[in-house]
Every structure is written in C-alpha cells, then in structure tokens.
PDB file of C-alpha atoms in Angstrom:
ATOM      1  CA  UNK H   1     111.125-157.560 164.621  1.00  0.00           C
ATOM      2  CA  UNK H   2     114.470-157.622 163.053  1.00  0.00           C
ATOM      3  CA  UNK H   3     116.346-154.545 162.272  1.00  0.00           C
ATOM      4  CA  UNK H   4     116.624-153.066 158.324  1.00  0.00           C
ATOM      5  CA  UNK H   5     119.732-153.186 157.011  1.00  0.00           C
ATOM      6  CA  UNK H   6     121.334-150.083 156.435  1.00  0.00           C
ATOM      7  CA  UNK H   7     120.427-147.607 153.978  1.00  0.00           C
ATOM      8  CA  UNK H   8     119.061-143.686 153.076  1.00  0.00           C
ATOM      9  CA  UNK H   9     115.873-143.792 151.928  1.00  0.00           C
ATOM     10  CA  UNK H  10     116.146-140.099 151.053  1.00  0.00           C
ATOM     11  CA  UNK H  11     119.381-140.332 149.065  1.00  0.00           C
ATOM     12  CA  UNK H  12     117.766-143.075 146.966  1.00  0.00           C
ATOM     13  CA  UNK H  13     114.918-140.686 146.520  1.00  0.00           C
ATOM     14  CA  UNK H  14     116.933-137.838 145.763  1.00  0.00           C
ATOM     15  CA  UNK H  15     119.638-139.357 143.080  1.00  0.00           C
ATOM     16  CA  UNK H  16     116.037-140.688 141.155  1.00  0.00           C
ATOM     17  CA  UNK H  17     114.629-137.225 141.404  1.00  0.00           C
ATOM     18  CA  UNK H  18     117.701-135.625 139.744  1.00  0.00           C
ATOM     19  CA  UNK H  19     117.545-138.443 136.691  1.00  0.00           C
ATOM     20  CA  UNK H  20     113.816-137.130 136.606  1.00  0.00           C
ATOM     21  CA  UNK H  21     115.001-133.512 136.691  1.00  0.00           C
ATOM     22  CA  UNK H  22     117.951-133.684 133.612  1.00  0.00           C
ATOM     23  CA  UNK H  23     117.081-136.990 132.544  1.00  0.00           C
ATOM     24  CA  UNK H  24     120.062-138.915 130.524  1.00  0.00           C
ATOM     25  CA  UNK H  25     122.546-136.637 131.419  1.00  0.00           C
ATOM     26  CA  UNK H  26     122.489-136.907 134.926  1.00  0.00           C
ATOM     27  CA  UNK H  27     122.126-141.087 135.086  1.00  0.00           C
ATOM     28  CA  UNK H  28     125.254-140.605 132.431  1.00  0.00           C
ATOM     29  CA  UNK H  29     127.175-138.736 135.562  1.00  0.00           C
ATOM     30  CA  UNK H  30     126.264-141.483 137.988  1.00  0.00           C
ATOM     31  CA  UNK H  31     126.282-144.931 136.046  1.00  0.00           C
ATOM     32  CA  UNK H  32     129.119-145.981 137.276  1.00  0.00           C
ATOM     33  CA  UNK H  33     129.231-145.231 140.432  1.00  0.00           C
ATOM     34  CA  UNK H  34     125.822-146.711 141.364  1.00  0.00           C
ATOM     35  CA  UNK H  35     124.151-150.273 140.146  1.00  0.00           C
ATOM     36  CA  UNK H  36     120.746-151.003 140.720  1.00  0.00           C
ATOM     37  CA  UNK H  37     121.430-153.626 143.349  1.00  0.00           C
ATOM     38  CA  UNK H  38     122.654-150.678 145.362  1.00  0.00           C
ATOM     39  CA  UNK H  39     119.311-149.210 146.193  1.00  0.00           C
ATOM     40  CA  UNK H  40     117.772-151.034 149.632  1.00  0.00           C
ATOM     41  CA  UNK H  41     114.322-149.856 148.321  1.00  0.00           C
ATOM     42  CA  UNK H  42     112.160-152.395 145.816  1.00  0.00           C
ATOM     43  CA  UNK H  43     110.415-149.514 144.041  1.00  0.00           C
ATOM     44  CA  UNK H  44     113.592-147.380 144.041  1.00  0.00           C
ATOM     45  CA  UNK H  45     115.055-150.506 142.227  1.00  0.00           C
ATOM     46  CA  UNK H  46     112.486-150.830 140.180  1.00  0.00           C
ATOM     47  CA  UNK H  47     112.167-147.345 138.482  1.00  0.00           C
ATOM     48  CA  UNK H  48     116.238-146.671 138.293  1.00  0.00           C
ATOM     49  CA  UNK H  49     115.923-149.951 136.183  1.00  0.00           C
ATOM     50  CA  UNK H  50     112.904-148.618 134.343  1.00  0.00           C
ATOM     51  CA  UNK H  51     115.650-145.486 133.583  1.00  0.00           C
ATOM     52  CA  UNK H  52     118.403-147.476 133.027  1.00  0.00           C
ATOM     53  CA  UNK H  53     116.068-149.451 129.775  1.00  0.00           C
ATOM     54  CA  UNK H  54     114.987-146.212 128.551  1.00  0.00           C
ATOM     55  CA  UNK H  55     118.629-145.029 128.426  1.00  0.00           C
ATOM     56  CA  UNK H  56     119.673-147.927 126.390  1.00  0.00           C
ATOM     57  CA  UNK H  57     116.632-147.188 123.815  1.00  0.00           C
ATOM     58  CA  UNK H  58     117.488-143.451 123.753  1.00  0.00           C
ATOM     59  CA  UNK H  59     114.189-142.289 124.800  1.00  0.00           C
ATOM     60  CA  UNK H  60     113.683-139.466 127.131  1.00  0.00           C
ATOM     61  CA  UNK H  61     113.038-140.393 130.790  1.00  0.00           C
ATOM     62  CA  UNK H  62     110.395-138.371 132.736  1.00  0.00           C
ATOM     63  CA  UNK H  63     107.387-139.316 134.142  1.00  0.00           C
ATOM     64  CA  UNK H  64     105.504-140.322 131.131  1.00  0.00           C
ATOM     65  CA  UNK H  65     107.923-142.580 129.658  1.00  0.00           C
ATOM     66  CA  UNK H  66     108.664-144.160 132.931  1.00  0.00           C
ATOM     67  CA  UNK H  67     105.355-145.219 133.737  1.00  0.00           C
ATOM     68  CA  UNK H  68     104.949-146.630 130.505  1.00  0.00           C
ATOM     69  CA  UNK H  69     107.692-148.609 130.828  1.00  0.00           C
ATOM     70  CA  UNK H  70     106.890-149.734 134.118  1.00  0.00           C
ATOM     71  CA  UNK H  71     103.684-150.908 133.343  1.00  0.00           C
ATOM     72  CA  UNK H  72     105.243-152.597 130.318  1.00  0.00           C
ATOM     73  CA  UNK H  73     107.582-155.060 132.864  1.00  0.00           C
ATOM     74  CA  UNK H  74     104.861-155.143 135.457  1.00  0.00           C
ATOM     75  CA  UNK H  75     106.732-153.038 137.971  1.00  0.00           C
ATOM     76  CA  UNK H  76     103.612-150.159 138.429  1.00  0.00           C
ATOM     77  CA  UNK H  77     102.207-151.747 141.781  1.00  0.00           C
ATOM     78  CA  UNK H  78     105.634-152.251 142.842  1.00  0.00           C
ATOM     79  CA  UNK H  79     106.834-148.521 142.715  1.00  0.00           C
ATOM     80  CA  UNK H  80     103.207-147.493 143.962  1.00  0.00           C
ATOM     81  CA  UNK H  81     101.433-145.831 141.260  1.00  0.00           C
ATOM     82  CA  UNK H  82     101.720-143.262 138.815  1.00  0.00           C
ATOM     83  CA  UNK H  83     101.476-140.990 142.301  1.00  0.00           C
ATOM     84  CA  UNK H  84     104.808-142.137 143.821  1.00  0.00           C
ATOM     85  CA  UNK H  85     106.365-140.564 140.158  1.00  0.00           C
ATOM     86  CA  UNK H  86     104.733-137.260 140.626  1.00  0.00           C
ATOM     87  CA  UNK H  87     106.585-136.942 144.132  1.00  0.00           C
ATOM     88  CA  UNK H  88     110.082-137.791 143.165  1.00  0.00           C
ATOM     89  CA  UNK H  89     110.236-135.741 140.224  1.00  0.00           C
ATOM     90  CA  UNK H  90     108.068-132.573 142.370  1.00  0.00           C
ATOM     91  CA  UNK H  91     110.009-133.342 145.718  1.00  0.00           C
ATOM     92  CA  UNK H  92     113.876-132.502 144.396  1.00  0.00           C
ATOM     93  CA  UNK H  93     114.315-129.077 142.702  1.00  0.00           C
ATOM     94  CA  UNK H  94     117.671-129.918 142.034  1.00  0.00           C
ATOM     95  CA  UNK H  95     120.454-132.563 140.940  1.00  0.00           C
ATOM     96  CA  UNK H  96     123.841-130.631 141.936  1.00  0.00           C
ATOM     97  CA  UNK H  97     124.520-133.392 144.430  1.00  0.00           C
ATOM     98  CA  UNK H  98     123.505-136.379 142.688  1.00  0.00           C
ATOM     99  CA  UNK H  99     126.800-137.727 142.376  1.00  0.00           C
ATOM    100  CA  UNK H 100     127.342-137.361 146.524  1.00  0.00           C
ATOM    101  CA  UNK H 101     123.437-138.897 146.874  1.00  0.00           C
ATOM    102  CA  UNK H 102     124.632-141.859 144.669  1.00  0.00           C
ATOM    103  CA  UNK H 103     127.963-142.249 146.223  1.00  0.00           C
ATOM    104  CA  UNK H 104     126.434-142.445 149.772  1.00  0.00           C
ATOM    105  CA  UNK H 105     124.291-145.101 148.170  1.00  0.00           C
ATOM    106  CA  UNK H 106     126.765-146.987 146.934  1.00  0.00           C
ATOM    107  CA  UNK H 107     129.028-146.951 150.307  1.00  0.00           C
ATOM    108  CA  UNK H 108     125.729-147.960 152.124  1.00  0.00           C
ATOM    109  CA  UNK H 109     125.140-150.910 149.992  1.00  0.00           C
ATOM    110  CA  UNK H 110     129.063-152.005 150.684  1.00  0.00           C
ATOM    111  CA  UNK H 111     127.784-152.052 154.041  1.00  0.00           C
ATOM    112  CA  UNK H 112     124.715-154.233 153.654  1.00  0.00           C
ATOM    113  CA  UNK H 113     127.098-156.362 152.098  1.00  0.00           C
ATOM    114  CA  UNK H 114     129.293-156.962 154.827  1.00  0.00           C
ATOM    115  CA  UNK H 115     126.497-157.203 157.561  1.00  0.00           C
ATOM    116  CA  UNK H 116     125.005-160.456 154.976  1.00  0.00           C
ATOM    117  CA  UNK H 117     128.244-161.755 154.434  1.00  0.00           C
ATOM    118  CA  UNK H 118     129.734-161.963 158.028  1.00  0.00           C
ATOM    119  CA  UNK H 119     126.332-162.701 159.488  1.00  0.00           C
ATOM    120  CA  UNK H 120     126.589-165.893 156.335  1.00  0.00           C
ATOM    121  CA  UNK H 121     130.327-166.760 157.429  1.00  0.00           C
ATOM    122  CA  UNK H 122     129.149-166.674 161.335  1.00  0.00           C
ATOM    123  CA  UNK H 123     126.111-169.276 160.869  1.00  0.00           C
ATOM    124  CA  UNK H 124     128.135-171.278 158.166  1.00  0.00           C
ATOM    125  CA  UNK H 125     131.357-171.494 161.373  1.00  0.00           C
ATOM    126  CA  UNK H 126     128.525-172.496 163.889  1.00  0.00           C
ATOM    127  CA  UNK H 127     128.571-176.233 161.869  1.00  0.00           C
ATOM    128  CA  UNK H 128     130.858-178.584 162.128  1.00  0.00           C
ATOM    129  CA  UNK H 129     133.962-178.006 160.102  1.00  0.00           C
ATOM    130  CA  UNK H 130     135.961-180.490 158.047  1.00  0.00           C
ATOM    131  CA  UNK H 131     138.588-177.987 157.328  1.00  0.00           C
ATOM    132  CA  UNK H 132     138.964-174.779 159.921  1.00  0.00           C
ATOM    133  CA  UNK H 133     141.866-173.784 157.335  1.00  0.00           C
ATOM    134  CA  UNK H 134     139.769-174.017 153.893  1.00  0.00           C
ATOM    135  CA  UNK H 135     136.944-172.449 155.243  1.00  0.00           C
ATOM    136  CA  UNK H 136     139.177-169.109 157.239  1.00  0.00           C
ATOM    137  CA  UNK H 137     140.429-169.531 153.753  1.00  0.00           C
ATOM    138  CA  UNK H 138     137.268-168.522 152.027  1.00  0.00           C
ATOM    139  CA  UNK H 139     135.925-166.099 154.369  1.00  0.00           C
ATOM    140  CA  UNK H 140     138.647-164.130 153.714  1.00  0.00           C
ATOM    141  CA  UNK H 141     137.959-164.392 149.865  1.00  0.00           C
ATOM    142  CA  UNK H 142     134.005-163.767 150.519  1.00  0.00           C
ATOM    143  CA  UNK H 143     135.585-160.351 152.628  1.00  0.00           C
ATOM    144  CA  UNK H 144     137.920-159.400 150.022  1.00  0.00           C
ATOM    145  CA  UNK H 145     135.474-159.737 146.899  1.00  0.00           C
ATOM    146  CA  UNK H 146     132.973-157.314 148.922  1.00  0.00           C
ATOM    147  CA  UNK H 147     136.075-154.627 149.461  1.00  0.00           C
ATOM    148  CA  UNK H 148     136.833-154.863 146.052  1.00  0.00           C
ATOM    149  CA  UNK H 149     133.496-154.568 144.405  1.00  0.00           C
ATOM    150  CA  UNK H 150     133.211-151.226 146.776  1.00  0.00           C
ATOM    151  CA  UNK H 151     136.257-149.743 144.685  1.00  0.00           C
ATOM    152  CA  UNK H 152     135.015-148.039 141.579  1.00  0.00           C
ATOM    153  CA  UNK H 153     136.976-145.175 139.547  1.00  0.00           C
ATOM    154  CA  UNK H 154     134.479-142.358 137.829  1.00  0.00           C
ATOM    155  CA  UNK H 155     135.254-141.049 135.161  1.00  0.00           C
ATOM    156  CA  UNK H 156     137.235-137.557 135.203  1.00  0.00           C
ATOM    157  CA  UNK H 157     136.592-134.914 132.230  1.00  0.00           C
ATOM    158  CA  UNK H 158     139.278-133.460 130.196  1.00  0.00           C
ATOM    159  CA  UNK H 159     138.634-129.657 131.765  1.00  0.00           C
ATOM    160  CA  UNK H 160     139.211-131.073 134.996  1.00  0.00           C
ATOM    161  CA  UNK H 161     142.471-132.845 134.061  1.00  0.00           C
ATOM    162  CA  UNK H 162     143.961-130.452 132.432  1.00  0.00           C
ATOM    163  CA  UNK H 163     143.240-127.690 135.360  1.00  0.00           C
ATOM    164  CA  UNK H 164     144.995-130.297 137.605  1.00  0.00           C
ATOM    165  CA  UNK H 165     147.797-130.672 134.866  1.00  0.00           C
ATOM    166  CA  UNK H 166     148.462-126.311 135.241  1.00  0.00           C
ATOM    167  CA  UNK H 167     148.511-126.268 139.005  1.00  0.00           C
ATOM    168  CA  UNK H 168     150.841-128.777 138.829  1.00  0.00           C
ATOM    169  CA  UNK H 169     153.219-127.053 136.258  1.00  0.00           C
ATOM    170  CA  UNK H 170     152.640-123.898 138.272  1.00  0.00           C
ATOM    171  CA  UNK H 171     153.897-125.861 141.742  1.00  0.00           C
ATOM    172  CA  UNK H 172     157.438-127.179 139.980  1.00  0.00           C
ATOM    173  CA  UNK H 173     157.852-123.925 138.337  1.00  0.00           C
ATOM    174  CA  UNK H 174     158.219-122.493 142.143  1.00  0.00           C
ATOM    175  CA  UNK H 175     161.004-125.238 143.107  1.00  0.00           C
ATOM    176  CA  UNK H 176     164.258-124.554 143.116  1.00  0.00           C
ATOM    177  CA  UNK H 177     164.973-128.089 142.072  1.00  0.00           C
ATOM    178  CA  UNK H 178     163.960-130.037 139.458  1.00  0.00           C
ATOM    179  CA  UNK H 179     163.304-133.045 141.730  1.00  0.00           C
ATOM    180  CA  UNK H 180     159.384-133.320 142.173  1.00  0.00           C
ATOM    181  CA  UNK H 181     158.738-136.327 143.632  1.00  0.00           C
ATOM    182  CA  UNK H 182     160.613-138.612 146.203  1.00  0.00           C
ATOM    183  CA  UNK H 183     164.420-138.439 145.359  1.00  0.00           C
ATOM    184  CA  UNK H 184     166.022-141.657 145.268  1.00  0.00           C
ATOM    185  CA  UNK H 185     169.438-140.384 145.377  1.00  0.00           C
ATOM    186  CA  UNK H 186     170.994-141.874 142.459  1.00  0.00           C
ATOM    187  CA  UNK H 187     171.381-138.224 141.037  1.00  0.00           C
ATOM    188  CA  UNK H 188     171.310-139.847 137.231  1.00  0.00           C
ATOM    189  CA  UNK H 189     167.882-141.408 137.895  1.00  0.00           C
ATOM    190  CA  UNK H 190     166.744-138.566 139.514  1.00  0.00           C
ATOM    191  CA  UNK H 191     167.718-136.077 136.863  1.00  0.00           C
ATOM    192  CA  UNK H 192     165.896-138.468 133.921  1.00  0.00           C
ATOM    193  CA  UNK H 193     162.579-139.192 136.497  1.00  0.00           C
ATOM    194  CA  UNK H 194     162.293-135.842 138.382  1.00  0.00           C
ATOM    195  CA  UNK H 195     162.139-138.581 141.421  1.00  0.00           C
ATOM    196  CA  UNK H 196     159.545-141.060 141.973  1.00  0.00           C
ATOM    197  CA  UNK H 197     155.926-139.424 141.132  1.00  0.00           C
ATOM    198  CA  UNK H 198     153.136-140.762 142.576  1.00  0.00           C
ATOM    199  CA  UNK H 199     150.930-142.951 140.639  1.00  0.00           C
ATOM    200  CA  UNK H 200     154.169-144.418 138.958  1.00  0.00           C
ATOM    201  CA  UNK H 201     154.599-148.285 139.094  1.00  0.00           C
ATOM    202  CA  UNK H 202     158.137-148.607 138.813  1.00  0.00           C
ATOM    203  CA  UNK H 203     159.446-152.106 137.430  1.00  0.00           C
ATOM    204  CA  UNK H 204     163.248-153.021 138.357  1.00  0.00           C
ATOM    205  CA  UNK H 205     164.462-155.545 135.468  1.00  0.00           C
ATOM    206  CA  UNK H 206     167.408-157.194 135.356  1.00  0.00           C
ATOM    207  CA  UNK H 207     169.213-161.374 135.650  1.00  0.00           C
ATOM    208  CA  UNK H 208     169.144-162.892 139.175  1.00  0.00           C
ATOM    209  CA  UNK H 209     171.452-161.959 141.900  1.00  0.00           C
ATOM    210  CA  UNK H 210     172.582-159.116 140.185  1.00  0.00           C
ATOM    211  CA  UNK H 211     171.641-156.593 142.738  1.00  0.00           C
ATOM    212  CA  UNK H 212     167.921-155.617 142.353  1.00  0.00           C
ATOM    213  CA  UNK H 213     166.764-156.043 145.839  1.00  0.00           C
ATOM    214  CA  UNK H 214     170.568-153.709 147.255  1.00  0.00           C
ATOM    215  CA  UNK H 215     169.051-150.760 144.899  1.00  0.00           C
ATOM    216  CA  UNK H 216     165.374-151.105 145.732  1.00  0.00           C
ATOM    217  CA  UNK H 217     166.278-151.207 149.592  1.00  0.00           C
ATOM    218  CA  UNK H 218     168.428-148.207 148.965  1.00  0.00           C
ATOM    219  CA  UNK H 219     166.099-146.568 147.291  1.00  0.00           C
ATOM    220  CA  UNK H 220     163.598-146.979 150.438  1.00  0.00           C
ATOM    221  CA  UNK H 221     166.580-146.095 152.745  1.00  0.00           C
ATOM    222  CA  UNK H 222     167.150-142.668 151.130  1.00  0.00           C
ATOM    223  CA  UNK H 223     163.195-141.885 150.790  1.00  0.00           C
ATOM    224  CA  UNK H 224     162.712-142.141 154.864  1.00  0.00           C
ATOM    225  CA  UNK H 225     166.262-142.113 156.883  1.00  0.00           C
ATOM    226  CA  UNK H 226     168.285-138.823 156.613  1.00  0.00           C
ATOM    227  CA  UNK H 227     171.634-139.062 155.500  1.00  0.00           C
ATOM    228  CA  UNK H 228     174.178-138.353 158.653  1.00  0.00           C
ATOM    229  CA  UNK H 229     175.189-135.174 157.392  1.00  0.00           C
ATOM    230  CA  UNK H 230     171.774-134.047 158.004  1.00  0.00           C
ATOM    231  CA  UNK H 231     172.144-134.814 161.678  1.00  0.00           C
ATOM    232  CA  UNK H 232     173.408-131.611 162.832  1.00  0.00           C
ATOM    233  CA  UNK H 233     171.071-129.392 160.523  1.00  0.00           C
ATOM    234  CA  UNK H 234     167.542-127.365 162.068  1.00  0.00           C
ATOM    235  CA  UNK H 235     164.649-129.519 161.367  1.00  0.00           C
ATOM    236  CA  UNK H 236     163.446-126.873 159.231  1.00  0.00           C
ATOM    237  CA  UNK H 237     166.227-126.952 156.806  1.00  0.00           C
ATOM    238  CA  UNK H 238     165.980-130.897 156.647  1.00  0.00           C
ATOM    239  CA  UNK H 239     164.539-132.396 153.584  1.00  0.00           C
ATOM    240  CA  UNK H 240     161.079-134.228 153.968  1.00  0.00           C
ATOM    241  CA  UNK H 241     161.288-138.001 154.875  1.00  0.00           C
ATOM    242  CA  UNK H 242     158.762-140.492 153.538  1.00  0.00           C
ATOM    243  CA  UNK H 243     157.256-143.713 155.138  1.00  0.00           C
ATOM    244  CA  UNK H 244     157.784-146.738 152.860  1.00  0.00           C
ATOM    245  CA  UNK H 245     156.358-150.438 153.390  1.00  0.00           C
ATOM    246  CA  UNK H 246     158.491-152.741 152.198  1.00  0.00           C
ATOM    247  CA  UNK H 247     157.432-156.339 150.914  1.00  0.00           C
ATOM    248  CA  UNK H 248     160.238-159.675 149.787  1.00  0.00           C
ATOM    249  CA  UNK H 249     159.202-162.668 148.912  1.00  0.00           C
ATOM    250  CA  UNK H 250     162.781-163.596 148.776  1.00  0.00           C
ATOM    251  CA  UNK H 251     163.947-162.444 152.376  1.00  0.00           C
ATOM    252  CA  UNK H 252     162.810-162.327 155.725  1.00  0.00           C
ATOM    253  CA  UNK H 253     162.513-159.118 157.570  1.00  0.00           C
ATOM    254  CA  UNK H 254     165.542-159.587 159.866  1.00  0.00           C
ATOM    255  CA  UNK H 255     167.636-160.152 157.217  1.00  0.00           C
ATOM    256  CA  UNK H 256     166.346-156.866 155.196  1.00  0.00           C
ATOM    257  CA  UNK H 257     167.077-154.782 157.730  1.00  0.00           C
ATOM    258  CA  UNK H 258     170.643-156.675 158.311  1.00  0.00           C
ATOM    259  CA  UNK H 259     171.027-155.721 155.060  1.00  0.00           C
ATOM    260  CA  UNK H 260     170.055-152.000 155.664  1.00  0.00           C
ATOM    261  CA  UNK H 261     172.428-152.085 158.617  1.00  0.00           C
ATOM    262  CA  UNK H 262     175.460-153.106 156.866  1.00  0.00           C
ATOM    263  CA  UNK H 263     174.885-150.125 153.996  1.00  0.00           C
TER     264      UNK H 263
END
C-alpha cells in the first residue's frame, strides 16, 4: 500500500468552510493564492470549483446554490451528498485564518509537486540515455518551473500600504542622516537616492569600457568592507556592513577581486 502524498485534509476543509461562512468575499481574499489543483482531496476539488463557477455568475454560494450546481456538472456523488455540505459549512465557525489554511494548502501542493516530479525524473534516468547533458538539462527546467509556480504575490490593500508608508516616514524622521538605505559612498548619489532602498532595481547605463563594472564593484566594496579609517573605531560606533553577491558575465572571479585589490 503506497503512501498518500502529502496534504491537510483539515486545512482543505477549513478554507471551504470559511467560503461557506462569508461566501464571495472570503474566496475573493484567497483566489490567488490557492488554485483548485491545489487541493489533494477529489470532493474538496470538486466543490471549490463548484464556488469558483458560482463566483463568476455572481450568485451567492452556500449550501443551496452549491448543491445545485454540483448536481448540474455531475459532481454530487463525488463530494458525497448533500450531507458532506451540511458539515463543512456547520464544522468551521469561523474564516479569520482562511488565508493561512489556503496558504498551507498551497505550500503542500508545491510539495506533491516535487515528490511527482523527481520520482518522474528518477524512473525517466533509470533508461538508457542518448544525452546525460540534455536530459540534467531538463530536469533542472522540470525543478525550476515547480519553484516558480510556488511563488505567488497577494494582493496588499491600500490601508495596509499606507500604514507601512507612516512607520516608515516615522523611522527616517529619527535618523540623523538622510541616508536610508545602503550608502554607496558617492556622496552626490547618495544625497539624490537617500542610498540604495530595497526593492530598487538599479540600471547602470552608459558606452562600453567606460567604467560601469569599476563603479558597480565600488559600490559593493563600500556596502560590505569598512573604510580603513574605521579600523581603529569601537564596533559599536562602526557603521553597518552589508553582504553583497556579485555576478559578471564579463569577468571571472579572480580577476574581480584583482580588481577590488588594486582600488
């Protein structure tokens, strides 16, 4: 008997009970974040399906509607009868932590998805291979699709945001410098940027050999070594360092930190 794949029966149960509870509103708070494919359960599958067509039509979803619509698509002896309804919506008194319940879904699912996919690449490297390159080529891609389906943003209100926006103000008000992020050191930049935020994708633009990778390596010098005159200064009183991974398609790493060397 081989083992189920895994999965929380109970947090399936519980994010359907919620929808049940404050119908659209709380399937609005956790569409994205969970797809039907996500639930491990057949009947779970088929009634947040039955919810997700009763959404689109704009008709309420409780237990009436969703039987209805069940029957309508043949799904009733799938889910188990009108009975298995009554429980889910009876069961839950609550949906506060439908978005957790659906989030542990969702993770659990990523899982199932790399069990099926490595136990795939395994049987598929047990044959004989033409290529060992193409096909360490393509589990990597089969890997990489999984971890990247697994990454999905929600969707943040504007309350929310704009709470985050005041503590922030109310942090920089409390500096005594106007540098907020990383400082690169080039005081000018730093003055017009506040430093380098985080979130920021910074582009460097400019005609070849005209010094892009120098100012980018300095830039990553000053975020994480301490300048000399630092050296003799209490490691309280010694501004933060920060890690920084650096990647060149255009030099080796030897030769980058040659480079940092010689500055």
């Amino acid at each position: 008997m081989s083992r189920p794949l895994p999965h929380n029966q109970e947090a399936e149960a519980a994010v359907l009970g919620g929808i049940l509870l404050r119908g659209e509103s709380a399937l609005f708070d956790i569409q994205d974040v969970v797809r039907e494919e996500d639930f491990y359960i057949p009947r779970h599958q088929a009634v947040y399906r039955a919810m997700l067509t009763l959404a689109e039509r704009k008709e309420p979803i409780d237990v009436v509607t969703l039987e209805s619509q069940l029957r309508a698509v043949g799904d009733m002896k799938l889910v188990g009868g009108i009975e298995v309804l009554n429980r889910l919506s009876d069961r839950y008194a609550t949906s506060h932590n439908i978005v957790h319940h659906s989030e542990q879904i969702r993770k659990l699912a990523n899982i199932r998805n790399l069990v099926i996919t490595a136990k795939e690449i395994s049987e598929d490297g047990m044959e004989d291979l033409e290529n060992a390159d193409e096909f360490i080529d393509e589990a990597e891609k089969k890997i990489m699709a999984i971890n990247a389906s697994g990454r999905r943003s929600n969707y943040v209100g504007a309350r929310e945001l704009v709470m985050e926006v005041f503590k922030g103000i109310t942090e920089r008000s409390k500096l005594d410098s106007n540098i907020t992020g990383v400082p690169t050191n080039f005081h000018r930049l730093d003055d017009m940027t506040g430093g380098l935020q985080p979130g920021d994708l910074v582009i460097l633009a400019a005609r070849p050999s005209m010094g892009k990778t120098a100012f980018a390596l300095n830039m990553a010098q000053n975020a994480c070594i301490l300048p000399e005159r630092y050296s003799n200064v209490s490691i309280e009183e010694r501004p933060l360092t920060h890690p920084v991974l650096f990647f060149s398609l255009e030099m080796g790493a030897t030769q980058l930190i040659e480079r940092i060397l010689c500055s």
